[in-house]
N, CA, C and O atoms as a GROMACS GRO file, in nm:
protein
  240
    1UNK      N    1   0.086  -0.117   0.000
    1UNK     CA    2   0.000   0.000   0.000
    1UNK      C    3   0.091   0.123   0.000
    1UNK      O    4   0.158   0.141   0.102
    2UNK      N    5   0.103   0.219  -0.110
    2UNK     CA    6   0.127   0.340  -0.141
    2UNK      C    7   0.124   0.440   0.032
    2UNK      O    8   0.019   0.485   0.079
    3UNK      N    9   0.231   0.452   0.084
    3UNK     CA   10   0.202   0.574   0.231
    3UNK      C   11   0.256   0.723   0.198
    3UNK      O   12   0.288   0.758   0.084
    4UNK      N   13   0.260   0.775   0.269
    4UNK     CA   14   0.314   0.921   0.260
    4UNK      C   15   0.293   0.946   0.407
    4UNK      O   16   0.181   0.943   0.458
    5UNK      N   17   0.412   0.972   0.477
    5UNK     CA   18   0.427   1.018   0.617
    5UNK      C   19   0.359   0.947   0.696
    5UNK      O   20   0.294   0.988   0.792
    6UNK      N   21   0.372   0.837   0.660
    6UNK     CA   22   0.282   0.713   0.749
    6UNK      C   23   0.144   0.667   0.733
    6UNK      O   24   0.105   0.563   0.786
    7UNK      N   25   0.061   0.750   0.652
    7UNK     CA   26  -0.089   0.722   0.617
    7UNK      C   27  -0.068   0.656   0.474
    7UNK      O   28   0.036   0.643   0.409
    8UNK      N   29  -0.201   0.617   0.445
    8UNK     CA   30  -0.242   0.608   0.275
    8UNK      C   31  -0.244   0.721   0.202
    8UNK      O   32  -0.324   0.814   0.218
    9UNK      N   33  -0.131   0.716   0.095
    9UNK     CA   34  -0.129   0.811  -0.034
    9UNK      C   35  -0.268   0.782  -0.138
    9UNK      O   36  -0.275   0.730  -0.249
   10UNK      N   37  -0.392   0.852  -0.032
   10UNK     CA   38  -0.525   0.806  -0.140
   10UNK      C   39  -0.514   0.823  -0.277
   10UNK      O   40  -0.574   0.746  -0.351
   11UNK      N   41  -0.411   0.958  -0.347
   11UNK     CA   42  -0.404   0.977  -0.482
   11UNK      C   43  -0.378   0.892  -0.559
   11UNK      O   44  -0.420   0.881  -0.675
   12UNK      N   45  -0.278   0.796  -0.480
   12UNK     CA   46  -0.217   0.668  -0.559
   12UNK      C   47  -0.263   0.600  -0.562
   12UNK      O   48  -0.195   0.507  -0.607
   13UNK      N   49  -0.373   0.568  -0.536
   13UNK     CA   50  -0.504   0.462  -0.565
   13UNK      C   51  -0.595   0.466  -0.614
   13UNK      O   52  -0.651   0.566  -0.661
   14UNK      N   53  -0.635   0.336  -0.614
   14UNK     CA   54  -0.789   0.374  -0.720
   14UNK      C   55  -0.966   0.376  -0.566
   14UNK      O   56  -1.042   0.282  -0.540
   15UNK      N   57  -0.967   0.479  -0.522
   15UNK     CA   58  -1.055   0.491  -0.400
   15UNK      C   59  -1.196   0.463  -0.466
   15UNK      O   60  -1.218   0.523  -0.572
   16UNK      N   61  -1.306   0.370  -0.410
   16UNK     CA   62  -1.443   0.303  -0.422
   16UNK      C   63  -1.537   0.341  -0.374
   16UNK      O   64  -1.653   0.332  -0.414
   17UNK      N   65  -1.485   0.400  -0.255
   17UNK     CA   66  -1.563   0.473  -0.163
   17UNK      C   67  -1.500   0.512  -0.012
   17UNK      O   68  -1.385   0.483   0.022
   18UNK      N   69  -1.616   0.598   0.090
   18UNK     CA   70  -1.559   0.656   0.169
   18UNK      C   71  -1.692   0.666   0.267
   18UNK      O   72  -1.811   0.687   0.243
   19UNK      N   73  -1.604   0.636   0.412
   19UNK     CA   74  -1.670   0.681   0.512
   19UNK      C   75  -1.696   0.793   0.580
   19UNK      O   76  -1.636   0.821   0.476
   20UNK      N   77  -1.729   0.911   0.662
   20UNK     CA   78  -1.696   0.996   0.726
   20UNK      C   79  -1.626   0.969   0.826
   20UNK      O   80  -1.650   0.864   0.886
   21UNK      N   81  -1.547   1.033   0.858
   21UNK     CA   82  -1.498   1.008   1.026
   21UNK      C   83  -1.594   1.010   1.120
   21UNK      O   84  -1.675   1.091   1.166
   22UNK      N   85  -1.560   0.885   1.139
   22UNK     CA   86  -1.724   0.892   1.278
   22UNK      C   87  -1.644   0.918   1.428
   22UNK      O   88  -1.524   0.943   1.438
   23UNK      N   89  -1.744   0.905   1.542
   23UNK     CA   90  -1.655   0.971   1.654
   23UNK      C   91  -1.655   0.825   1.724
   23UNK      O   92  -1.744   0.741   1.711
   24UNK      N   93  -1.539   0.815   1.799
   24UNK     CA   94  -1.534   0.699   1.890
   24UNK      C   95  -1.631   0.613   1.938
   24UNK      O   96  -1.719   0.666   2.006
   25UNK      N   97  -1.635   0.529   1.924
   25UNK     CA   98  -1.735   0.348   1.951
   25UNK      C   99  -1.872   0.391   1.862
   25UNK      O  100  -1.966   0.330   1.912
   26UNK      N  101  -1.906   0.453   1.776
   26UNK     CA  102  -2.013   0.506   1.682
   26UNK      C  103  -1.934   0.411   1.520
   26UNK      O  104  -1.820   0.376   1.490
   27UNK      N  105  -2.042   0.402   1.466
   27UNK     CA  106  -2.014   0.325   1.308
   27UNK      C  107  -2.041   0.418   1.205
   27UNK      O  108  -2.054   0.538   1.232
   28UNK      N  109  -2.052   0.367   1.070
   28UNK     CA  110  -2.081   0.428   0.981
   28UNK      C  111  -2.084   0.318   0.829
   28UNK      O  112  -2.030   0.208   0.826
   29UNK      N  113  -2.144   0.370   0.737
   29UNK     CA  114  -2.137   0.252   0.641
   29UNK      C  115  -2.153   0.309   0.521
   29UNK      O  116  -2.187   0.427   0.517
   30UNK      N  117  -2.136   0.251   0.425
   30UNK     CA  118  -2.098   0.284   0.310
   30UNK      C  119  -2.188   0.182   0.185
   30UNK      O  120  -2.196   0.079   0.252
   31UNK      N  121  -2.227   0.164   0.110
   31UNK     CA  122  -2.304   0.121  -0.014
   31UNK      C  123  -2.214   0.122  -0.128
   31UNK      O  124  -2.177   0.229  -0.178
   32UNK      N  125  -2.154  -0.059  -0.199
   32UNK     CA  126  -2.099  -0.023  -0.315
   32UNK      C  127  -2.131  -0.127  -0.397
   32UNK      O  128  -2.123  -0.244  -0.358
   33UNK      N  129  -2.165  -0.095  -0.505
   33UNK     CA  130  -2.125  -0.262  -0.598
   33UNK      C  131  -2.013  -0.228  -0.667
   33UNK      O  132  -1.983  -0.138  -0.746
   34UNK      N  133  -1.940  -0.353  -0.600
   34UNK     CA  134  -1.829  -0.349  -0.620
   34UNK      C  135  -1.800  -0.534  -0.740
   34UNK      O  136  -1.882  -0.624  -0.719
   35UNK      N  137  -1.728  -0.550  -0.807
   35UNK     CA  138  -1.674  -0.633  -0.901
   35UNK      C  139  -1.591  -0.727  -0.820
   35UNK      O  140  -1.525  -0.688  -0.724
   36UNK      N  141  -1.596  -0.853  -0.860
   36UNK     CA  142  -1.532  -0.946  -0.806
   36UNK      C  143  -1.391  -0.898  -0.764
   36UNK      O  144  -1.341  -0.791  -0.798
   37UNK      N  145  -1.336  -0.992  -0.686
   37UNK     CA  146  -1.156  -0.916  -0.653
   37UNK      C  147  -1.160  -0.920  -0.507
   37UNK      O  148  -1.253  -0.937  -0.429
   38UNK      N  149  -0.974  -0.889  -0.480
   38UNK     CA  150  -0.956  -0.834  -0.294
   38UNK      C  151  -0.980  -0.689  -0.301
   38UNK      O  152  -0.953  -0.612  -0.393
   39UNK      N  153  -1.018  -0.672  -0.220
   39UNK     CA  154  -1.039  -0.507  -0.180
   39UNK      C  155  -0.940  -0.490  -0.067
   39UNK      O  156  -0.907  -0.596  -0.013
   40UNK      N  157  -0.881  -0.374  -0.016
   40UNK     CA  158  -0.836  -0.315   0.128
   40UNK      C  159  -0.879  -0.212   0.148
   40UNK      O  160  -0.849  -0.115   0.079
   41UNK      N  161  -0.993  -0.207   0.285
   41UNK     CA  162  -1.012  -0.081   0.379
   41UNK      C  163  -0.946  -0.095   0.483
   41UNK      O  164  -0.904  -0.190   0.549
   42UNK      N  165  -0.941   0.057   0.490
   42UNK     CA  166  -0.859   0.116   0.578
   42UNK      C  167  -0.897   0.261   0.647
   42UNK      O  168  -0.973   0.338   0.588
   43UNK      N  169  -0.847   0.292   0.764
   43UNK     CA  170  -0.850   0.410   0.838
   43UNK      C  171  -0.788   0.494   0.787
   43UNK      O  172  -0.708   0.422   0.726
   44UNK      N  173  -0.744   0.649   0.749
   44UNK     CA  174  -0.658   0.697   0.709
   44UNK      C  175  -0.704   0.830   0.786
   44UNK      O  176  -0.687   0.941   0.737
   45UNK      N  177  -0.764   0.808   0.913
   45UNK     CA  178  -0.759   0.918   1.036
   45UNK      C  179  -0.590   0.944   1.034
   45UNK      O  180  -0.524   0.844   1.005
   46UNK      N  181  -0.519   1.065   1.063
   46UNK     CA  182  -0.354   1.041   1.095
   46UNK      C  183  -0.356   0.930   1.244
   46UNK      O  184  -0.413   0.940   1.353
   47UNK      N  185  -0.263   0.828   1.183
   47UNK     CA  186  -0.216   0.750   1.286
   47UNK      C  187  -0.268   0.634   1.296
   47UNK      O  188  -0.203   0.546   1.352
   48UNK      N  189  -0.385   0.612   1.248
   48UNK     CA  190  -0.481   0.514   1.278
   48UNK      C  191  -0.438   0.366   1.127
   48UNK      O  192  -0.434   0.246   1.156
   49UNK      N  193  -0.421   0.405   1.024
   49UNK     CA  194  -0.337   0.318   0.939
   49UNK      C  195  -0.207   0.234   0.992
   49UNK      O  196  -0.201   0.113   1.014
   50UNK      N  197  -0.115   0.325   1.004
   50UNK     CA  198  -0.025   0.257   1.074
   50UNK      C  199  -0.007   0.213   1.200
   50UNK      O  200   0.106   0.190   1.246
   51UNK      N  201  -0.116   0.198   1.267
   51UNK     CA  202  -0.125   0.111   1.381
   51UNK      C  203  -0.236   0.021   1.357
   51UNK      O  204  -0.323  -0.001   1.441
   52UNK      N  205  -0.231  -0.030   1.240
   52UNK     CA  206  -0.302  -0.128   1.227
   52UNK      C  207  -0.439  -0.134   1.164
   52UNK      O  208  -0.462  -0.247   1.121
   53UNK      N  209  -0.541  -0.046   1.144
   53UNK     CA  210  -0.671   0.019   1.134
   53UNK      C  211  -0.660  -0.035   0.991
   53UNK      O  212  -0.652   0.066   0.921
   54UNK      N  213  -0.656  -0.126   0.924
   54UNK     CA  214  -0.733  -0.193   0.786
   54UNK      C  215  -0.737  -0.335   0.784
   54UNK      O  216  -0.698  -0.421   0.864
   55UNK      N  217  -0.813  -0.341   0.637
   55UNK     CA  218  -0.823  -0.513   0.650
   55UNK      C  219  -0.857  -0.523   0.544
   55UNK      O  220  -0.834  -0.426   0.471
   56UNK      N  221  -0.935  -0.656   0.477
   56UNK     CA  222  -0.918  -0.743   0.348
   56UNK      C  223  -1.019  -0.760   0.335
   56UNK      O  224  -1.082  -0.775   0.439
   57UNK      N  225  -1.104  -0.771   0.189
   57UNK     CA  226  -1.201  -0.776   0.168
   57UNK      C  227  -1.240  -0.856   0.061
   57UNK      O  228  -1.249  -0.779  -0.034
   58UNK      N  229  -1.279  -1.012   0.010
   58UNK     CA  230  -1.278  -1.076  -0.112
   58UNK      C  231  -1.423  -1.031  -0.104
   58UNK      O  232  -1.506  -1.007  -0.016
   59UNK      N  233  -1.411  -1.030  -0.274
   59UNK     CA  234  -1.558  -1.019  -0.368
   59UNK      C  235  -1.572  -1.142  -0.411
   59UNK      O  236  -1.482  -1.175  -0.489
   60UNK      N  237  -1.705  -1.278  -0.375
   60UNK     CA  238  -1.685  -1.359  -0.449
   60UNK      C  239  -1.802  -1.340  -0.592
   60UNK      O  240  -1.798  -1.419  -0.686
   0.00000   0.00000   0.00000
C-alpha cells in the first residue's frame, strides 16, 4: 500500500468509496457494488493506518 508520512497516499489509488470520520465506539457505512476481486479498507484518520486500522475484503 502506497504511504506518505505514514498514512495512505489516497491519490495513488484507485478509491471506491468513503466513510466519514465517525466519533469513537459510533459506526458508519458505506453502499458499493463493487466487481469481483480483494479489496483493502482502511483508516486513514492520521495515525490510525499505521497502527493497524485496515483489513481485506474478497468479492466472491
Amino acid at each position: 500500500m502506497p504511504t506518505k508520512q505514514g498514512d495512505v497516499d489516497e491519490d495513488a489509488l484507485n478509491v471506491r468509496g468513503e466513510v466519514s470520520e465517525t466519533p469513537p465506539g459510533e459506526s458508519g457505512k458505506v453502499a458499493l457494488n463493487l466487481k469481483r476481486g480483494k479489496y483493502v479498507m482502511f483508516c486513514n484518520v492520521p495515525g490510525h493506518y499505521s497502527q493497524g486500522m485496515y483489513g481485506k475484503l474478497t468479492v466472491k
